[in-house]
Coordinates of C-alpha atoms in Angstrom, one line a residue:
Chain A
X1 CA 63.1 101.9 80.0
X2 CA 64.9 100.7 83.0
X3 CA 63.9 97.5 82.5
X4 CA 65.1 97.7 78.7
X5 CA 68.6 99.1 79.7
X6 CA 68.8 96.4 82.4
X7 CA 68.1 93.8 79.6
X8 CA 70.6 95.6 77.2
X9 CA 73.2 95.6 79.8
X10 CA 72.7 91.8 80.5
X11 CA 72.9 91.2 76.4
X12 CA 76.2 93.3 76.7
X13 CA 77.5 90.8 79.0
X14 CA 76.1 87.8 77.1
X15 CA 79.0 85.5 78.0
X16 CA 79.0 85.5 81.6
X17 CA 75.1 86.4 81.8
X18 CA 74.3 83.0 79.4
X19 CA 76.4 80.8 81.7
X20 CA 74.6 82.1 84.5
X21 CA 71.5 81.7 83.1
X22 CA 72.4 77.9 81.7
X23 CA 73.8 77.0 85.4
X24 CA 70.3 78.0 86.7
X25 CA 68.4 76.4 83.9
X26 CA 70.5 72.8 84.8
X27 CA 69.8 73.2 88.5
X28 CA 65.9 73.8 88.0
X29 CA 65.6 71.2 85.0
X30 CA 66.9 68.8 87.5
X31 CA 65.1 69.8 90.6
X32 CA 61.9 69.8 88.5
X33 CA 63.2 66.3 87.0
X34 CA 63.8 64.9 90.5
X35 CA 60.2 66.1 91.5
X36 CA 58.9 64.5 88.3
X37 CA 60.3 60.8 88.8
X38 CA 59.2 61.3 92.3
X39 CA 55.6 61.7 91.8
X40 CA 55.9 59.7 88.5
X41 CA 57.1 56.9 90.7
X42 CA 54.7 57.4 93.4
X43 CA 51.9 57.3 90.5
X44 CA 52.9 54.6 89.1
X45 CA 52.9 52.6 92.4
X46 CA 49.7 53.7 93.6
X47 CA 48.4 53.1 90.1
X48 CA 49.2 49.4 90.2
X49 CA 46.8 48.2 92.4
X50 CA 43.1 49.5 92.6
X51 CA 39.8 47.7 93.3
X52 CA 41.5 45.2 95.8
X53 CA 40.4 45.7 99.5
X54 CA 42.7 42.9 100.6
X55 CA 45.8 41.1 100.0
X56 CA 46.1 37.7 101.8
X57 CA 49.4 35.9 102.0
X58 CA 51.9 33.7 104.7
X59 CA 52.5 35.5 107.7
X60 CA 55.3 38.5 107.0
X61 CA 55.7 42.1 106.5
X62 CA 52.8 43.7 105.1
X63 CA 55.1 45.6 102.9
X64 CA 57.1 42.3 101.9
X65 CA 53.7 41.1 101.0
X66 CA 52.9 44.0 99.0
X67 CA 56.0 43.8 97.3
X68 CA 55.9 40.0 96.2
X69 CA 52.1 39.9 95.4
X70 CA 51.7 42.9 93.2
X71 CA 55.0 44.2 92.2
X72 CA 57.0 40.4 91.8
X73 CA 60.2 42.1 94.1
X74 CA 61.5 39.9 96.2
X75 CA 59.8 36.0 97.1
X76 CA 57.3 34.7 99.6
X77 CA 58.9 33.2 102.5
X78 CA 55.5 30.5 102.6
X79 CA 52.8 29.6 101.1
X80 CA 49.3 29.6 101.9
X81 CA 47.7 26.0 102.0
X82 CA 44.7 25.3 99.5
X83 CA 42.5 24.5 102.6
X84 CA 43.0 28.1 104.2
X85 CA 42.5 29.4 100.4
X86 CA 39.0 27.7 100.5
X87 CA 38.1 28.6 104.1
X88 CA 38.6 32.6 103.3
X89 CA 37.0 32.1 99.9
X90 CA 34.2 30.6 101.6
X91 CA 33.4 33.1 103.9
X92 CA 29.9 35.3 103.3
X93 CA 32.1 38.9 103.6
X94 CA 34.2 37.6 100.6
X95 CA 32.9 39.2 97.1
X96 CA 35.6 37.8 95.4
X97 CA 38.9 36.2 95.7
X98 CA 41.8 35.6 93.2
X99 CA 44.6 33.3 94.0
X100 CA 48.3 33.9 92.8
X101 CA 50.7 31.4 92.5
X102 CA 54.7 32.8 91.9
X103 CA 57.4 31.0 92.0
X104 CA 58.4 30.2 88.0
X105 CA 59.9 32.1 85.5
X106 CA 60.2 32.3 81.6
X107 CA 63.7 33.8 80.5
X108 CA 63.9 36.8 82.8
X109 CA 59.9 37.2 83.3
X110 CA 57.9 35.9 86.1
X111 CA 55.1 33.4 85.7
X112 CA 52.1 33.7 87.9
X113 CA 49.4 31.0 88.2
X114 CA 46.0 32.4 88.7
X115 CA 42.3 32.2 87.5
X116 CA 40.1 33.7 85.5
X117 CA 38.6 35.7 88.0
X118 CA 42.2 38.1 87.8
X119 CA 41.0 39.3 84.4
X120 CA 37.9 40.2 85.9
X121 CA 38.9 41.6 89.3
X122 CA 42.4 43.0 88.6
X123 CA 42.2 46.6 88.4
X124 CA 44.9 49.0 87.6
X125 CA 44.9 53.1 87.2
X126 CA 41.6 54.0 89.0
X127 CA 39.8 51.2 88.1
X128 CA 41.1 49.9 84.6
X129 CA 40.4 46.2 83.4
X130 CA 43.0 44.4 81.5
X131 CA 42.1 43.8 78.2
X132 CA 43.8 41.1 75.5
X133 CA 45.4 43.3 72.9
X134 CA 45.7 40.1 70.4
X135 CA 44.6 36.5 70.8
X136 CA 42.5 35.5 74.1
X137 CA 42.5 35.0 77.7
X138 CA 43.5 31.4 78.3
X139 CA 41.2 28.4 78.2
X140 CA 43.4 25.5 77.9
X141 CA 45.8 24.2 80.5
X142 CA 48.7 25.0 78.5
X143 CA 47.6 28.3 77.5
X144 CA 49.3 31.7 78.5
X145 CA 48.5 35.3 78.6
X146 CA 51.8 37.2 78.4
X147 CA 52.1 40.9 79.3
X148 CA 53.0 43.7 76.7
X149 CA 56.5 43.9 77.8
X150 CA 57.0 40.3 77.8
X151 CA 55.8 39.9 74.2
X152 CA 57.8 42.7 72.7
X153 CA 60.9 41.6 74.7
X154 CA 60.8 38.4 73.3
X155 CA 59.2 39.1 70.1
X156 CA 56.2 36.5 70.7
X157 CA 53.0 36.6 69.2
X158 CA 49.7 34.7 69.7
X159 CA 50.4 31.1 69.0
X160 CA 54.5 30.8 69.5
X161 CA 55.4 27.8 71.7
X162 CA 56.9 28.9 75.5
X163 CA 58.8 26.9 77.9
X164 CA 58.4 27.7 81.6
X165 CA 61.7 27.0 83.8
X166 CA 61.2 26.0 87.6
X167 CA 62.4 28.7 90.1
X168 CA 63.7 32.1 89.2
X169 CA 66.7 32.7 86.9
X170 CA 66.9 28.9 86.9
X171 CA 68.3 26.8 83.8
X172 CA 66.3 23.4 84.6
X173 CA 63.2 24.1 82.4
X174 CA 59.9 22.5 82.2
X175 CA 61.0 21.1 79.0
X176 CA 58.0 18.5 78.7
X177 CA 55.0 20.8 79.0
X178 CA 55.8 23.5 76.3
X179 CA 53.2 26.0 77.0
X180 CA 51.3 28.0 73.9
X181 CA 50.5 32.1 73.8
X182 CA 47.0 32.3 73.7
X183 CA 46.8 36.1 74.2
X184 CA 48.7 39.4 74.5
X185 CA 47.5 41.9 77.0
X186 CA 47.5 45.4 76.2
X187 CA 50.4 47.7 78.0
X188 CA 49.3 48.9 81.5
X189 CA 52.6 50.3 82.7
X190 CA 52.1 48.2 85.7
X191 CA 54.3 44.5 86.6
X192 CA 51.6 42.7 84.7
X193 CA 53.4 43.8 81.5
X194 CA 56.4 41.6 82.3
X195 CA 54.6 38.6 84.0
X196 CA 53.5 35.8 82.3
X197 CA 50.0 34.2 83.3
X198 CA 49.0 30.7 83.3
X199 CA 46.2 28.8 85.3
X200 CA 46.8 27.7 88.8
X201 CA 46.4 24.1 87.2
X202 CA 49.2 24.5 84.9
X203 CA 51.1 25.6 87.9
X204 CA 50.3 22.0 89.1
X205 CA 51.0 20.3 85.4
X206 CA 54.6 21.5 85.1
X207 CA 55.3 20.1 89.0
X208 CA 53.8 16.4 88.3
X209 CA 57.4 14.9 87.6
X210 CA 59.2 17.1 90.3
X211 CA 59.6 16.6 93.7
X212 CA 61.5 18.6 96.4
X213 CA 62.6 21.1 93.7
X214 CA 64.3 18.4 91.3
X215 CA 63.2 16.4 88.1
X216 CA 62.6 12.7 89.1
X217 CA 64.8 11.1 86.8
X218 CA 63.8 9.0 83.8
X219 CA 60.0 10.0 84.8
X220 CA 58.1 12.2 82.2
X221 CA 54.5 12.1 82.2
X222 CA 52.9 13.1 78.5
X223 CA 50.5 16.0 78.6
X224 CA 47.4 14.0 77.8
X225 CA 48.0 11.9 80.8
X226 CA 48.5 15.1 82.8
X227 CA 45.0 16.4 81.6
X228 CA 43.6 13.6 83.3
X229 CA 45.2 14.0 86.5
X230 CA 43.4 15.9 89.3
X231 CA 45.3 19.2 89.0
X232 CA 43.8 20.8 92.2
X233 CA 46.4 23.6 93.9
X234 CA 48.3 22.4 96.8
X235 CA 48.9 26.1 98.0
X236 CA 48.6 29.6 96.5
X237 CA 51.2 32.5 97.3
X238 CA 48.9 35.2 98.0
X239 CA 45.1 36.0 97.3
X240 CA 43.4 39.3 96.1
X241 CA 40.4 39.8 98.1
X242 CA 37.4 42.1 97.2
X243 CA 35.0 42.2 100.0
X244 CA 31.1 43.0 99.9
X245 CA 31.0 46.4 101.6
X246 CA 33.9 48.4 102.8
X247 CA 32.7 48.5 106.2
X248 CA 33.7 44.7 106.1
X249 CA 37.5 45.0 105.1
X250 CA 38.5 45.3 108.7
X251 CA 36.9 42.7 110.5
X252 CA 37.8 40.3 107.3
X253 CA 41.4 41.7 108.1
X254 CA 41.2 40.9 111.9
X255 CA 39.8 37.6 111.1
X256 CA 42.7 36.2 108.7
X257 CA 45.1 38.1 110.9
X258 CA 43.8 35.8 113.8
X259 CA 43.0 32.8 111.7
X260 CA 43.8 29.5 114.0
X261 CA 45.0 26.8 111.4
X262 CA 48.2 28.7 109.9
X263 CA 49.7 32.3 110.5
X264 CA 48.4 34.3 107.7
X265 CA 48.6 38.0 107.0
X266 CA 45.9 39.9 105.4
X267 CA 46.7 43.6 104.2
X268 CA 44.9 46.7 103.0
X269 CA 46.7 47.8 99.8
X270 CA 47.0 51.5 100.4
X271 CA 48.2 51.2 103.8
X272 CA 50.9 49.1 102.9
X273 CA 51.8 51.5 100.0
X274 CA 51.8 54.5 102.6
X275 CA 54.4 52.1 104.8
X276 CA 56.3 51.8 101.6
X277 CA 56.4 55.5 101.2
X278 CA 57.7 55.4 104.6
X279 CA 60.6 53.6 104.1
X280 CA 61.7 55.3 101.2
X281 CA 60.8 58.5 102.0
X282 CA 64.0 59.4 103.2
X283 CA 65.8 58.8 100.3
X284 CA 63.2 60.6 98.5
X285 CA 63.8 63.7 100.7
X286 CA 67.2 63.2 100.4
X287 CA 67.3 63.4 96.7
X288 CA 64.9 66.5 96.9
X289 CA 67.3 68.1 99.3
X290 CA 70.6 67.6 96.8
X291 CA 68.8 68.8 93.8
X292 CA 67.5 71.9 95.7
X293 CA 71.2 72.3 96.8
X294 CA 72.2 72.5 93.3
X295 CA 69.5 75.2 92.6
X296 CA 70.8 77.4 95.6
X297 CA 74.8 76.6 94.1
X298 CA 73.3 77.9 90.9
X299 CA 71.7 81.2 92.5
X300 CA 75.0 81.8 94.8
X301 CA 76.9 81.2 91.4
X302 CA 74.8 84.1 90.1
X303 CA 75.7 86.2 93.3
X304 CA 79.0 85.8 92.6
X305 CA 78.5 86.8 88.9
X306 CA 76.8 90.2 89.8
X307 CA 79.7 90.8 92.7
X308 CA 82.6 90.5 90.3
X309 CA 81.0 92.7 87.5
X310 CA 80.4 95.4 90.4
X311 CA 84.0 97.3 90.0
X312 CA 83.5 97.4 86.3
X313 CA 80.2 99.2 86.3
X314 CA 80.7 101.9 88.9
X315 CA 81.1 104.0 85.9
X316 CA 77.8 103.2 84.7
X317 CA 75.9 103.4 88.1
X318 CA 77.9 106.8 88.3
X319 CA 76.0 107.9 85.0
X320 CA 72.5 106.8 86.3
X321 CA 73.3 109.0 89.5
X322 CA 74.5 111.9 87.7
X323 CA 71.4 111.7 85.8
X324 CA 69.2 111.9 89.1
X325 CA 69.0 108.3 89.8
X326 CA 68.6 107.5 93.8
X327 CA 70.8 104.9 95.1
X328 CA 67.8 102.8 95.4
X329 CA 67.3 102.7 91.7
X330 CA 71.0 101.2 91.3
X331 CA 69.9 98.7 93.9
X332 CA 66.4 98.0 92.0
X333 CA 68.4 97.2 88.8
X334 CA 70.5 95.0 90.1
X335 CA 67.7 93.0 91.7
X336 CA 65.7 93.4 88.5
X337 CA 68.9 91.8 86.6
X338 CA 69.1 89.2 88.7
X339 CA 65.2 88.4 88.4
X340 CA 65.4 88.6 84.7
X341 CA 68.6 86.1 85.0
X342 CA 66.5 83.7 87.2
X343 CA 63.1 83.9 85.6
X344 CA 65.0 83.2 82.0
X345 CA 66.9 80.3 84.1
X346 CA 63.7 79.1 85.2
X347 CA 62.0 79.4 82.1
X348 CA 65.1 77.4 80.7
X349 CA 65.0 74.7 83.0
X350 CA 61.2 73.9 82.3
X351 CA 62.2 74.1 78.8
X352 CA 65.2 71.3 79.3
X353 CA 62.8 69.4 81.6
X354 CA 60.0 68.8 78.5
X355 CA 62.9 68.4 76.5
X356 CA 64.9 65.7 78.5
X357 CA 61.0 64.2 79.0
X358 CA 60.4 63.8 75.4
X359 CA 63.4 62.0 75.2
X360 CA 63.6 59.8 78.4
X361 CA 59.8 59.1 78.4
X362 CA 59.9 55.9 76.0
X363 CA 63.4 54.8 78.0
X364 CA 62.1 55.2 81.4
X365 CA 58.9 53.4 80.4
X366 CA 60.6 50.4 78.6
X367 CA 63.5 50.2 81.0
X368 CA 61.6 50.6 84.3
X369 CA 58.1 50.8 83.7
X370 CA 57.7 54.1 84.9
X371 CA 55.5 56.3 83.0
X372 CA 56.0 60.2 83.2
X373 CA 53.2 61.8 82.0
X374 CA 54.0 65.0 79.7
X375 CA 51.8 67.5 80.9
X376 CA 51.6 71.2 81.4
X377 CA 53.4 72.4 84.8
X378 CA 51.5 71.8 87.5
X379 CA 51.0 74.7 90.0
X380 CA 53.4 73.0 92.5
X381 CA 56.1 73.6 89.7
X382 CA 54.9 77.3 88.8
X383 CA 55.4 77.6 92.6
X384 CA 58.7 76.4 92.2
X385 CA 60.0 78.6 89.4
X386 CA 58.3 81.5 91.2
X387 CA 60.7 80.6 94.1
X388 CA 63.6 80.3 92.1
X389 CA 62.5 83.8 90.9
X390 CA 62.2 85.1 94.4
X391 CA 65.3 83.5 95.7
X392 CA 67.6 85.4 92.9
X393 CA 66.1 88.4 94.2
X394 CA 67.0 87.5 97.3
X395 CA 70.2 86.1 96.9
X396 CA 71.0 89.4 94.6
X397 CA 70.2 91.7 97.6
X398 CA 73.7 90.9 99.0
X399 CA 75.8 92.4 95.6
X400 CA 73.0 95.1 95.3
X401 CA 73.3 96.6 98.9
X402 CA 77.0 97.0 98.0
X403 CA 76.3 98.4 94.9
X404 CA 74.0 100.9 96.9
X405 CA 76.9 101.6 99.4
X406 CA 79.4 102.2 96.5
X407 CA 76.9 104.6 94.4
X408 CA 76.1 106.9 97.9
X409 CA 79.9 107.0 98.3
X410 CA 81.0 107.6 94.7
X411 CA 78.2 110.2 94.2
X412 CA 78.5 111.0 90.2
X413 CA 82.7 111.2 90.4
X414 CA 84.2 107.8 90.1
X415 CA 88.0 108.1 90.5
X416 CA 89.6 105.3 88.1
Chain B
X1 CA 69.4 141.4 88.6
X2 CA 67.5 138.3 88.1
X3 CA 67.9 135.6 91.1
X4 CA 71.3 133.4 90.3
X5 CA 71.4 130.1 89.1
X6 CA 73.7 129.1 91.4
X7 CA 74.6 130.6 94.5
X8 CA 76.9 129.2 97.1
X9 CA 77.2 130.5 100.8
X10 CA 79.8 129.8 103.5
X11 CA 80.0 125.9 102.3
X12 CA 82.1 123.8 104.5
X13 CA 82.5 120.4 104.0
X14 CA 84.7 117.7 105.7
X15 CA 85.6 114.3 104.5
X16 CA 84.3 111.6 106.4
X17 CA 87.0 109.6 107.7
X18 CA 89.9 111.8 106.8
X19 CA 90.5 113.9 109.6
X20 CA 91.6 117.4 109.0
X21 CA 90.5 117.2 105.3
X22 CA 88.1 119.6 104.4
X23 CA 86.7 122.0 101.6
X24 CA 85.1 125.7 102.3
X25 CA 83.9 128.1 99.8
X26 CA 82.7 131.1 101.2
X27 CA 80.7 132.2 98.1
X28 CA 80.2 131.5 94.5
X29 CA 77.3 132.6 92.4
X30 CA 76.3 132.1 88.7
X31 CA 73.7 134.1 86.7
X32 CA 71.3 132.3 84.1
X33 CA 72.8 132.2 81.0
X34 CA 76.4 133.0 82.4
X35 CA 79.2 130.8 81.1
X36 CA 81.8 130.2 84.1
X37 CA 85.3 128.7 83.8
X38 CA 86.7 127.1 87.1
X39 CA 90.2 126.5 86.7
X40 CA 91.7 124.0 89.2
X41 CA 94.6 121.3 89.3
X42 CA 93.7 117.6 90.5
X43 CA 93.5 117.6 94.2
X44 CA 92.4 121.4 94.4
X45 CA 88.8 120.1 95.3
X46 CA 86.9 120.7 92.5
X47 CA 85.1 117.3 92.0
X48 CA 84.1 118.0 95.8
X49 CA 82.6 121.2 94.8
X50 CA 80.7 119.6 91.9
X51 CA 79.3 116.9 94.0
X52 CA 78.5 119.4 96.4
X53 CA 76.4 121.8 93.9
X54 CA 75.0 118.3 92.0
X55 CA 73.9 117.5 95.5
X56 CA 75.1 113.9 96.2
X57 CA 77.0 114.9 98.9
X58 CA 75.6 117.4 101.8
X59 CA 77.6 120.5 103.3
X60 CA 78.6 120.3 106.9
X61 CA 77.7 123.6 106.9
X62 CA 76.6 127.0 104.7
X63 CA 73.9 126.7 102.0
X64 CA 74.0 125.5 98.2
X65 CA 70.7 127.3 96.3
X66 CA 69.9 126.1 92.8
X67 CA 67.3 127.9 90.7
X68 CA 66.3 129.6 93.9
X69 CA 65.9 126.0 95.9
X70 CA 68.1 125.5 98.7
X71 CA 69.0 121.9 98.1
X72 CA 71.0 121.0 101.7
X73 CA 67.1 121.2 103.0
X74 CA 66.1 118.5 100.8
X75 CA 66.0 114.5 101.5
X76 CA 68.4 112.4 99.8
X77 CA 65.7 111.6 97.1
X78 CA 64.3 114.7 96.5
X79 CA 67.8 116.1 96.1
X80 CA 68.4 113.1 93.5
X81 CA 65.1 114.2 91.6
X82 CA 65.9 117.7 92.1
X83 CA 69.6 117.4 90.2
X84 CA 67.6 115.4 87.5
X85 CA 65.1 118.5 87.1
X86 CA 67.9 121.2 87.0
X87 CA 71.4 120.3 86.0
X88 CA 72.7 118.6 83.0
X89 CA 76.0 116.8 84.1
X90 CA 79.0 115.9 81.5
X91 CA 81.9 114.2 82.2
X92 CA 85.3 114.0 81.1
X93 CA 84.8 111.0 79.3
X94 CA 82.8 107.7 79.3
X95 CA 79.5 109.7 79.3
X96 CA 77.6 107.2 77.7
X97 CA 76.1 103.3 78.7
X98 CA 77.6 101.4 76.6
X99 CA 74.7 98.9 75.9
X100 CA 72.5 101.8 75.4
X101 CA 71.5 103.5 72.2
X102 CA 72.5 107.1 71.8
X103 CA 68.5 108.0 72.0
X104 CA 68.5 105.9 74.9
X105 CA 71.4 108.0 76.4
X106 CA 70.1 110.9 75.7
X107 CA 66.7 110.1 77.2
X108 CA 67.8 108.8 80.7
X109 CA 67.6 112.3 82.4
X110 CA 64.0 112.4 81.8
X111 CA 63.1 109.2 83.2
X112 CA 63.9 110.7 86.6
X113 CA 62.7 114.0 85.9
X114 CA 58.8 114.2 85.2
X115 CA 58.8 117.9 84.7
X116 CA 61.6 118.0 82.5
X117 CA 60.2 115.3 80.6
X118 CA 57.0 117.4 80.3
X119 CA 59.0 120.7 79.1
X120 CA 60.2 118.5 76.3
X121 CA 57.1 117.5 74.4
X122 CA 58.4 115.2 71.7
X123 CA 61.1 113.6 73.4
X124 CA 62.4 111.8 70.5
X125 CA 62.1 114.7 68.1
X126 CA 63.9 117.1 70.6
X127 CA 67.0 114.5 70.9
X128 CA 66.9 114.2 67.3
X129 CA 67.1 118.0 66.7
X130 CA 69.6 118.6 69.5
X131 CA 72.3 115.6 67.7
X132 CA 71.5 117.8 64.6
X133 CA 72.3 120.9 66.0
X134 CA 75.5 119.5 67.7
X135 CA 76.6 118.3 64.1
X136 CA 76.1 114.5 64.5
X137 CA 75.2 112.6 61.8
X138 CA 71.8 112.0 61.4
X139 CA 71.6 108.1 62.0
X140 CA 73.8 108.4 65.2
X141 CA 70.3 108.7 67.2
X142 CA 69.8 104.9 66.8
X143 CA 73.5 104.0 66.7
X144 CA 74.8 102.3 69.8
X145 CA 76.6 104.5 72.0
X146 CA 80.0 102.7 71.5
X147 CA 79.8 103.1 67.9
X148 CA 80.5 106.5 67.8
X149 CA 83.8 108.2 68.3
X150 CA 85.1 109.9 71.6
X151 CA 84.1 113.4 70.0
X152 CA 80.9 112.3 68.9
X153 CA 80.3 110.8 72.5
X154 CA 81.0 114.0 74.3
X155 CA 78.5 115.9 71.7
X156 CA 76.0 113.1 72.8
X157 CA 76.8 114.2 76.7
X158 CA 75.9 118.0 75.5
X159 CA 72.7 116.6 73.9
X160 CA 72.0 114.8 77.1
X161 CA 72.6 117.7 79.7
X162 CA 70.4 120.1 77.5
X163 CA 67.5 118.1 76.8
X164 CA 64.5 119.1 78.8
X165 CA 66.6 123.1 79.0
X166 CA 67.9 122.7 82.4
X167 CA 68.7 126.0 84.0
X168 CA 72.6 124.8 84.9
X169 CA 75.0 122.5 83.0
X170 CA 77.8 120.9 85.1
X171 CA 80.7 120.1 82.7
X172 CA 83.9 118.2 84.7
X173 CA 86.8 118.7 81.8
X174 CA 84.5 117.7 79.1
X175 CA 87.5 118.3 76.1
X176 CA 90.4 116.7 78.2
X177 CA 90.0 113.6 76.3
X178 CA 89.7 115.5 73.0
X179 CA 92.9 116.3 70.6
X180 CA 93.3 120.2 69.9
X181 CA 91.1 120.3 66.6
X182 CA 88.2 118.2 68.5
X183 CA 88.3 120.5 71.3
X184 CA 87.8 123.4 69.3
X185 CA 85.0 122.2 67.4
X186 CA 83.3 120.5 70.4
X187 CA 83.5 124.0 72.6
X188 CA 81.8 125.7 69.2
X189 CA 78.8 123.4 69.3
X190 CA 78.4 123.4 72.7
X191 CA 78.5 127.4 73.5
X192 CA 76.0 127.7 70.2
X193 CA 73.8 125.4 71.9
X194 CA 74.1 127.0 75.4
X195 CA 73.8 130.4 74.1
X196 CA 70.4 129.2 71.9
X197 CA 68.7 127.4 75.0
X198 CA 70.1 130.4 77.4
X199 CA 71.6 127.7 79.7
X200 CA 74.1 128.5 82.7
X201 CA 77.1 126.7 82.2
X202 CA 79.8 125.7 85.1
X203 CA 82.9 124.2 83.3
X204 CA 85.5 123.0 85.4
X205 CA 89.5 122.5 83.7
X206 CA 92.8 123.0 84.2
X207 CA 93.3 124.5 81.1
X208 CA 93.3 128.1 81.3
X209 CA 93.7 128.4 77.8
X210 CA 89.7 127.7 77.2
X211 CA 89.1 131.3 79.3
X212 CA 88.8 133.4 76.0
X213 CA 85.3 131.8 75.5
X214 CA 83.8 132.2 78.8
X215 CA 82.0 135.2 80.3
X216 CA 83.9 134.5 83.9
X217 CA 87.1 132.7 84.9
X218 CA 87.3 131.7 88.0
X219 CA 90.5 129.8 90.2
X220 CA 89.8 127.2 92.9
X221 CA 92.4 128.9 95.0
X222 CA 90.2 132.3 95.1
X223 CA 86.9 130.8 95.8
X224 CA 87.6 127.6 97.9
X225 CA 90.2 126.6 100.4
X226 CA 91.6 123.0 101.2
X227 CA 92.9 122.3 104.1
X228 CA 95.0 119.0 104.9
X229 CA 96.2 117.3 108.0
X230 CA 100.0 117.4 108.1
X231 CA 100.8 113.8 108.6

């Protein structure tokens, strides 16, 4: 009955109570949303590469190597010579190795040269392999396989010709050697979706008439002639390596890092990811702290609302007291009321979160490649909601204690 | 002679924080079923006396006995419970919780008084019967408290005070918010009910014309002394 009366009392003040609940709901939705994006981004990053034991590149920073080789963020400072690559590939503890050659682009998308082995060994999201949704994996020199986003953004289908530009965001295009789309990959939610994949030899082929980053004037080798040339790569940007046994990972890593002929760097993708989290962790924590402060602000707003309602509710409290309610009942009612408001606010926040997710999920996915799964609230989120309700109760103790003192002093007589 | 339902002996109370302001009541006693009108102007200490009787404040000296129990010996929570069990309270006005239904309001004291609740049997049936006896329209029980007129609200307050048959009803100027006709009608139905239930009534008013209906009329000036420090 007391709960019902408390709820009826809340309904009687529907406007202010509604505003308070809306503020709590929005703040909770913001907090959970930030949390969702944070974990979603982490999962997205972590899902980008799996099954690769080491990433090898020219010596730079481990995070930098991870970013340019896997996430296509930033550029390599240097390449790895083909000889070194073959040296590593020939080691007995290397089970497989996939070369990657970056540096060219098609429209806004990066072009990556690699081998058939890439499709065999590149794994994402706990060991899933790449698959073509349309066409086949390239088998000709001038064939390309494009990611799902490339196809969707540029409207390409199998058989379309495409022209690769030298460098990134460059207008000098390798017009002489037009490529043909041989296959389109399934969407993966990884940077592969935004990549144009060609063979290692193709990267060499498009640079046949180029020297020092510029086309040699008047020189244009026909495609047929290029096919006859030796297109062995001179260098690779990075390589993905798998080892026979996990135990060998560290010794191989050390061997590559101490490689005499050339300064090289081998990293464990998981360790580099941890390092990356370390860097973005501060921003993450700040973002979370700000959204937590928003929740606190909303709860303090609720406290203010309860405070301002106390005077007009003195009569109500006097009635309860006259009917035999102990002062602690008055206190409990106000706390209960606050908990109801916080609980409804928290649920509203959850509804707003899921509503927002339904709307934002495809937008985030296509714009940032960030896939936020819509799933039942996690235990962590349940704890957050419970925490909001408890915090509401604690915050409401301040006005409730004041009401307690008022009702002790007033008794059942209110001089108004 | 049966035990008095209310028996005050040598009660003295000093307001905290207001030096020299005190109320003393040497003796006040009400027999079961007796209707007593207590006359007093505002500032005569009658609100304080009612608070002492109801146990929301404790006297510094003396004892307040209600239905044989000295409430001054009870703890705060026990006094609140005791009040819920033994006393029905009617205010001057704004008696009802505006967001509750009439039924919610009538049943409210039972929530804090399990013994009184057990005496009632069917609480809803009893509330409906009381409303009918007090001349409220049949559908009033389920109406929202604020939908009623002031006179009707005061009748609901009487029903709430009477439910579960507490031995004593305290009414603090229950008619002052009503016009003359409503006053008479209100007192008619209230007296009919307290006689039916054999409930004692202590009603405070500043209007001596109401006295004819009561068994006894007393004045604050006769039973109590208020002292104020001269500034």
